[in-house]
mmCIF file of C-alpha atoms and ligand atoms in Angstrom:
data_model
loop_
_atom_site.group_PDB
_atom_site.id
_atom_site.type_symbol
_atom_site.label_atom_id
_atom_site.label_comp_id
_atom_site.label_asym_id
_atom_site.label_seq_id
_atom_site.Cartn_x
_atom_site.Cartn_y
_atom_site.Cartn_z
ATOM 1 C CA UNK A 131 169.475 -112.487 151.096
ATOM 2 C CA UNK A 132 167.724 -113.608 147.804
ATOM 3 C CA UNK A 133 169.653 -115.807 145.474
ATOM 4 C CA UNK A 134 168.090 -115.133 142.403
ATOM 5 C CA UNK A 135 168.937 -118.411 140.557
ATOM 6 C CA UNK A 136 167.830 -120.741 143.292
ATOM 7 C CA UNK A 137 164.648 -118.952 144.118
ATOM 8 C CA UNK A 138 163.708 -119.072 140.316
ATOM 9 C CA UNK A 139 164.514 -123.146 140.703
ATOM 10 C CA UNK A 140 161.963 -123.059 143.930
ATOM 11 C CA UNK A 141 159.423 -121.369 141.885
ATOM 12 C CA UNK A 142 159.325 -123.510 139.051
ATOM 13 C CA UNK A 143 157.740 -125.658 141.729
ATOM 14 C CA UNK A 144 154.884 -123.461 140.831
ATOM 15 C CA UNK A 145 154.732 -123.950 137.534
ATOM 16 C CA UNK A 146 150.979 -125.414 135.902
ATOM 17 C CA UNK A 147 150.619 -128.000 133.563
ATOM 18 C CA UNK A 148 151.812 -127.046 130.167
ATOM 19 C CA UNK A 149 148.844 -125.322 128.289
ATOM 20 C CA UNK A 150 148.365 -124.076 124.816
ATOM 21 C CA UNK A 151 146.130 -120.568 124.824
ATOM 22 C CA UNK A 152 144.721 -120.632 121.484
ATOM 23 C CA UNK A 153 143.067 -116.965 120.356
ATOM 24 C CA UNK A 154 141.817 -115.487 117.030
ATOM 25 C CA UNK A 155 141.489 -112.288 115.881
ATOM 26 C CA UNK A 156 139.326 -110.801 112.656
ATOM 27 C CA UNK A 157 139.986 -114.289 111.032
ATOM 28 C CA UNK A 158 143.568 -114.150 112.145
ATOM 29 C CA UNK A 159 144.206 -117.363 114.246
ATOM 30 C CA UNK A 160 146.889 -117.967 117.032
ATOM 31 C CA UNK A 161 148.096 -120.423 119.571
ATOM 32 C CA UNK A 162 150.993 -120.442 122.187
ATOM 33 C CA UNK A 163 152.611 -122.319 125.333
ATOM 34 C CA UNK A 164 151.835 -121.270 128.846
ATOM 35 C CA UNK A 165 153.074 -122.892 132.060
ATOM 36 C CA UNK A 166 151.439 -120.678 134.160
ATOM 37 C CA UNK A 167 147.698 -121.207 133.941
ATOM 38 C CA UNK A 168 145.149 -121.485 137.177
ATOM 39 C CA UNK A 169 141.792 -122.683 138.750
ATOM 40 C CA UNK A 170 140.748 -119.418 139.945
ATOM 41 C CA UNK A 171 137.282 -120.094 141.523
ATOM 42 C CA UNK A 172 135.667 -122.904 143.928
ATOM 43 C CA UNK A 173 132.693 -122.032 142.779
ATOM 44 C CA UNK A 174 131.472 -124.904 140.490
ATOM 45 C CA UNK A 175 128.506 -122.819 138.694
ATOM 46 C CA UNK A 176 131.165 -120.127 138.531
ATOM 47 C CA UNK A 177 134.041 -122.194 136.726
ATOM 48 C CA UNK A 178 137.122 -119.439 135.928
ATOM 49 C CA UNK A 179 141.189 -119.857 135.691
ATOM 50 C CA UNK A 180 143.386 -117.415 135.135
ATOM 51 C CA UNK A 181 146.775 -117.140 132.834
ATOM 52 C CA UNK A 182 149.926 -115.338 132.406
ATOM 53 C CA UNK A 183 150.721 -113.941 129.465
ATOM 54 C CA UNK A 184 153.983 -112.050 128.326
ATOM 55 C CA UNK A 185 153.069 -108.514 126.465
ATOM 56 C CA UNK A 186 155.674 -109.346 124.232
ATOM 57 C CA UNK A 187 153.604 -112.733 122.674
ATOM 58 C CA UNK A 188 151.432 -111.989 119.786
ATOM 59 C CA UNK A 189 148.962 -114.027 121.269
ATOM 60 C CA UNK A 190 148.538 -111.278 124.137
ATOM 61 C CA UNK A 191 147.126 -108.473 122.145
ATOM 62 C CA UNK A 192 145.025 -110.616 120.459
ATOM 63 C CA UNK A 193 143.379 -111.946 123.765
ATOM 64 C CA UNK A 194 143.893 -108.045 125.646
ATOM 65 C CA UNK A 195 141.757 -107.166 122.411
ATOM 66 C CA UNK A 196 139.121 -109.575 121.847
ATOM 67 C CA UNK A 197 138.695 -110.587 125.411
ATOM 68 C CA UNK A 198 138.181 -113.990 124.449
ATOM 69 C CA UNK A 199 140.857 -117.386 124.313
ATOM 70 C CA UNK A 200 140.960 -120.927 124.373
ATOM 71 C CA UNK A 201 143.045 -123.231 127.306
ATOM 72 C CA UNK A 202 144.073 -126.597 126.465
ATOM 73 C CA UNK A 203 145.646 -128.795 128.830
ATOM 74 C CA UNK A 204 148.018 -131.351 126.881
ATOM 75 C CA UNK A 205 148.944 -134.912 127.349
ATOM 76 C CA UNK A 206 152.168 -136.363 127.148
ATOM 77 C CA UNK A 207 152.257 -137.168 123.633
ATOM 78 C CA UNK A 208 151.785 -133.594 122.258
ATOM 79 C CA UNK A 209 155.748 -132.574 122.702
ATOM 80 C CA UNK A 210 154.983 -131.773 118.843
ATOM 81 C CA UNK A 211 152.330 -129.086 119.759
ATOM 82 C CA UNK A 212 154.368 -127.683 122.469
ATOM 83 C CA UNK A 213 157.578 -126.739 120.051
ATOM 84 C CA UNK A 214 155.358 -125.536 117.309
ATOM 85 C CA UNK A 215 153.050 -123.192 119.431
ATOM 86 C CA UNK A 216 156.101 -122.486 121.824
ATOM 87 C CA UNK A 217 159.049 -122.336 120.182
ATOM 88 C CA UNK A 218 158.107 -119.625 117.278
ATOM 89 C CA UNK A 219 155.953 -116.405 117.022
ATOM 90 C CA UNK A 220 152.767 -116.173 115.431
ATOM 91 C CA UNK A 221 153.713 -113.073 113.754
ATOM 92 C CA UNK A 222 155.978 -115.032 111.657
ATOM 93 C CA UNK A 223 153.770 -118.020 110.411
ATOM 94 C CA UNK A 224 150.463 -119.727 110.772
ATOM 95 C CA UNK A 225 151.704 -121.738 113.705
ATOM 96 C CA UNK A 226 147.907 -123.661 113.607
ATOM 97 C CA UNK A 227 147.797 -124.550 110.504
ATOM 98 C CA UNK A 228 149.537 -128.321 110.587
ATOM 99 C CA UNK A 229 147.454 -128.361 113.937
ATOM 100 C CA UNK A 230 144.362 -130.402 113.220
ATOM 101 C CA UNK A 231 141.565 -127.702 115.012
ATOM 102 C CA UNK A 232 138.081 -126.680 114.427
ATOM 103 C CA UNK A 233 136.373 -123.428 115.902
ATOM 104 C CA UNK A 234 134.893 -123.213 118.997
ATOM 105 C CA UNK A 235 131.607 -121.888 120.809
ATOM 106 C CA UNK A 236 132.998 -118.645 121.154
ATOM 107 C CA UNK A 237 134.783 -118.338 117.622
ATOM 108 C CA UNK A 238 137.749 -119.054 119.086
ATOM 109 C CA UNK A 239 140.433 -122.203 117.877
ATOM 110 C CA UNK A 240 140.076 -125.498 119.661
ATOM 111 C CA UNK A 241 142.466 -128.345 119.146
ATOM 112 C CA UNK A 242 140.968 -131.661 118.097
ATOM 113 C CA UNK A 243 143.117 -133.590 120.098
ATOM 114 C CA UNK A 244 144.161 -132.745 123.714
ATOM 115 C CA UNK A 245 143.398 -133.509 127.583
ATOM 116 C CA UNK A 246 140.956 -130.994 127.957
ATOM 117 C CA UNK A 247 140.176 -127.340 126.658
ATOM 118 C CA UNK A 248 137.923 -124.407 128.259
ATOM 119 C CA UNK A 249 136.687 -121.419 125.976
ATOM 120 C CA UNK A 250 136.872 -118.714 128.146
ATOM 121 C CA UNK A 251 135.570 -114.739 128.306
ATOM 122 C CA UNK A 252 137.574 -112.543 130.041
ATOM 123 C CA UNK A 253 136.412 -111.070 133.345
ATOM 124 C CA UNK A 254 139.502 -109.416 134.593
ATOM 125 C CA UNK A 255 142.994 -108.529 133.934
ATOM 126 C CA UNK A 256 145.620 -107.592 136.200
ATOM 127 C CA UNK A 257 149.063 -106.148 134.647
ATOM 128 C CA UNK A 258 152.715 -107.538 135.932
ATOM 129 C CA UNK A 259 154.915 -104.894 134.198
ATOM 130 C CA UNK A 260 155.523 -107.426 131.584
ATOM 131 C CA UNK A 261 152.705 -109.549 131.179
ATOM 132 C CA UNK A 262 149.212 -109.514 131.850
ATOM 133 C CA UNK A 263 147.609 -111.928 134.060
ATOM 134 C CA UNK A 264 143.926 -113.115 132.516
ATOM 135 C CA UNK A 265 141.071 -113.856 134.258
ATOM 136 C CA UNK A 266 138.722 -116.229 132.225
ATOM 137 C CA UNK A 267 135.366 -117.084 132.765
ATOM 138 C CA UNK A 268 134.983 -120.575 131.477
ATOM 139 C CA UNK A 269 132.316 -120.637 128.634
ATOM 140 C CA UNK A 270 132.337 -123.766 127.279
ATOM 141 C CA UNK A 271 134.364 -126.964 128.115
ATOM 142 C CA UNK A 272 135.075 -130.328 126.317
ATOM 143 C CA UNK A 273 137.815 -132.775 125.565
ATOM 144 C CA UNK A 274 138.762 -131.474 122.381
ATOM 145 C CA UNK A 275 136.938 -132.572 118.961
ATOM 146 C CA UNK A 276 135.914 -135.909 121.412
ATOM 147 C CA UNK A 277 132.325 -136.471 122.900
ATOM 148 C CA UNK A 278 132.212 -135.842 126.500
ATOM 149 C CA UNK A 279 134.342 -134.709 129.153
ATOM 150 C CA UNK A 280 136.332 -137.706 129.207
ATOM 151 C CA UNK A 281 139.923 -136.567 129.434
ATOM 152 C CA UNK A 282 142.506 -137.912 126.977
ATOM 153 C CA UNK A 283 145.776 -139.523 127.633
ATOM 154 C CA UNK A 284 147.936 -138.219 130.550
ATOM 155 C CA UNK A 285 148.135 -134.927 131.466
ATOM 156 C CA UNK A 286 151.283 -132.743 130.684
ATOM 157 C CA UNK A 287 153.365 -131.224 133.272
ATOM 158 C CA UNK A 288 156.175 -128.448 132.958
ATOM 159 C CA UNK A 289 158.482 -131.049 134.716
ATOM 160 C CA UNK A 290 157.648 -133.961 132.580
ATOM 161 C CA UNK A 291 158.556 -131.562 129.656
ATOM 162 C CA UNK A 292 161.506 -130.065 130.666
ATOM 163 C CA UNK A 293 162.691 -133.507 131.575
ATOM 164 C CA UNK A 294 161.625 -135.618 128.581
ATOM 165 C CA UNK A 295 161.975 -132.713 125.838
ATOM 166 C CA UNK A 296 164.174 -134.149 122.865
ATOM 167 C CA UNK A 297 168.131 -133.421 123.709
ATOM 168 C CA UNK A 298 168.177 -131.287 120.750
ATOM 169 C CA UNK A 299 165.009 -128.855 121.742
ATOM 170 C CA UNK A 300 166.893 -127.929 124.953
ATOM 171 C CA UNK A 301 169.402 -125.521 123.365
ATOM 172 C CA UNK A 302 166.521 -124.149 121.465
ATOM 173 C CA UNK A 303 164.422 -123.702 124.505
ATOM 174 C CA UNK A 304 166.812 -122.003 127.074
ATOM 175 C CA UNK A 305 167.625 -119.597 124.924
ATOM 176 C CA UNK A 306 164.359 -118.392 123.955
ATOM 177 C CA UNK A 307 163.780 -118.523 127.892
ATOM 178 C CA UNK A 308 166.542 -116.603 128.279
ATOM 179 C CA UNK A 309 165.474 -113.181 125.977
ATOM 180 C CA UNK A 310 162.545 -113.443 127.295
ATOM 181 C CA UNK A 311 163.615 -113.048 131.266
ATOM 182 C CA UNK A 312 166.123 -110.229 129.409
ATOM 183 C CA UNK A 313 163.252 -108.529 128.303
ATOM 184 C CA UNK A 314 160.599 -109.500 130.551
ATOM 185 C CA UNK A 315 163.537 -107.437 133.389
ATOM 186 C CA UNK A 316 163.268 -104.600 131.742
ATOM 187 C CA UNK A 317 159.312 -104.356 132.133
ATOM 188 C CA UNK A 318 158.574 -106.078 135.359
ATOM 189 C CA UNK A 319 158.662 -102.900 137.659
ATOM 190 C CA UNK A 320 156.548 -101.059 135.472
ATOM 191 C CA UNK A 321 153.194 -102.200 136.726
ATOM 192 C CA UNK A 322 150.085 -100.310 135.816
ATOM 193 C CA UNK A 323 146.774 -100.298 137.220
ATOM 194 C CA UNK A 324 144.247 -101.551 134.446
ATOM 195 C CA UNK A 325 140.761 -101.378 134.360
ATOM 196 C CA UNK A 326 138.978 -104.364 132.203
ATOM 197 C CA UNK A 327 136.321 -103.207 130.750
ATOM 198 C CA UNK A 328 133.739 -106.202 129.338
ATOM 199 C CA UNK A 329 132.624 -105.989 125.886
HETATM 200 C C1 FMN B 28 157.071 -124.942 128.241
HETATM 201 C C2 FMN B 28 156.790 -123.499 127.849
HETATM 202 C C3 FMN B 28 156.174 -122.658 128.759
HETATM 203 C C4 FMN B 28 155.893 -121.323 128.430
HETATM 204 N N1 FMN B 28 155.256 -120.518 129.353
HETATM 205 C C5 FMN B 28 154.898 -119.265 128.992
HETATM 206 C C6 FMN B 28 154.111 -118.462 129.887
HETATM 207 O O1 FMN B 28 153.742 -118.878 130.991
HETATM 208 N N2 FMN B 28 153.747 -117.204 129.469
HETATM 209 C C7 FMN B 28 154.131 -116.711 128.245
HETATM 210 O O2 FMN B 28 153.768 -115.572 127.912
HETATM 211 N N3 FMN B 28 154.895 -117.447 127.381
HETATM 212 C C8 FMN B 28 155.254 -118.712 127.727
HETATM 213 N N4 FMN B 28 155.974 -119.484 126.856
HETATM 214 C C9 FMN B 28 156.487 -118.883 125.612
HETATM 215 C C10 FMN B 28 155.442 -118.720 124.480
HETATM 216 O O3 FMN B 28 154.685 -119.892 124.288
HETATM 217 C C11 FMN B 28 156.211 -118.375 123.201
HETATM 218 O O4 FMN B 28 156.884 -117.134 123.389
HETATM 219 C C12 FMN B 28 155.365 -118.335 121.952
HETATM 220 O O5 FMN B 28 156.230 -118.361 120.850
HETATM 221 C C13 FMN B 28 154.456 -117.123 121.857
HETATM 222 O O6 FMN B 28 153.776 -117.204 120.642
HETATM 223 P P1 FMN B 28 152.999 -115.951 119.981
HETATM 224 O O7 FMN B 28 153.999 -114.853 119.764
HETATM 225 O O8 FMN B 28 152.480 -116.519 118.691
HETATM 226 O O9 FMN B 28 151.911 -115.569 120.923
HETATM 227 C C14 FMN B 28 156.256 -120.832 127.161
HETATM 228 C C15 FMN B 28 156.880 -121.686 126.221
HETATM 229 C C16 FMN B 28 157.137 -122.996 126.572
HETATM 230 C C17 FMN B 28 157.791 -123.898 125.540
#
């Protein structure tokens, strides 16, 4: 017998490091929070990861529609770049703009300061009901606006954030969690088969 609440605690076992997906769009430029983001080949001359992304996000249409985004794995000092990206819509506000940034290879927005980003192309999708899971190629690779592939500061992880967040973000951040399993229910049987096509 499943117990839905306790299995949900197991799988946040499975949770990645805490990422910020940056995209842009016909000048339009985005960022959000993802916890679910993967190595997805072995292959070293073949470097791709893959992310989940709720249909719901702003950020998803722009990277379904421009088949392009940018990964950034955080250090622990960038709690301010978590609530910002994560904690609001893009829709509403130009979430990037107090977010010191510069554009990327591909055109699309990489943060200056971070552990380590990858531009990626997308090579295939695969749809969840409620979210679409990206497959990136990476494209380009560096340690933010830094020289080299040096990583910066210590990496981020979902439990290090959910632990250390400031008392008064936690209120803040169940809830939002909360609509978005409400709504994310509603959608998750739905799956579709999708066909990527590359552009
Ligand atoms: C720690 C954390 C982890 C998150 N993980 C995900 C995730 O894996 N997938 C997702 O679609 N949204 C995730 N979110 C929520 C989005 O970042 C959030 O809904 C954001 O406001 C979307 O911004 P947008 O509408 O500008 O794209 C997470 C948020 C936080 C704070």
């Amino acid at each position: 017998m499943l117990q839905p609440d306790l299995t949900y605690q197991l799988l946040r076992n499975l949770t990645s490091p805490v990422v910020a997906v940056t995209s842009e769009r016909q000048g339009k430029k985005n960022g959000m929070i993802s916890d679910a983001a993967l190595r997805a080949s072995i292959v070293p001359s073949i470097p791709r990861l893959s992310v989940y992304i709720h249909k719901f996000n702003f950020s998803h249409d722009m990277i379904f529609e421009t088949g392009r985004f940018g990964l950034h794995l955080l250090h622990t000092k960038q709690f301010d770049v978590v609530r910002r990206l994560g904690f609001f819509s893009g829709r509403d506000q130009d979430k990037l703009a107090g977010i010191p940034h510069h554009n990327g290879k591909t055109g699309v927005p990489v943060l200056d300061e971070c552990f380590a980003h990858f531009e990626c192309s997308v090579a295939n999708v695969m749809d969840t009901g409620s979210s679409t899971l990206f497959l990136g190629d990476v494209v380009a690779v560096g340690c933010g606006s830094a020289a080299g592939l040096e990583p910066r500061g210590e990496l981020l992880t979902a439990t290090y954030f959910r632990s250390n967040m400031p008392a008064e973000w936690r209120m803040e951040y169940e809830a939002k969690l909360g609509e978005a399993q409400q709504v994310a229910a509603e959608l998750s049987r739905n799956i579709k088969p999708v066909v990527w096509k590359r552009s």
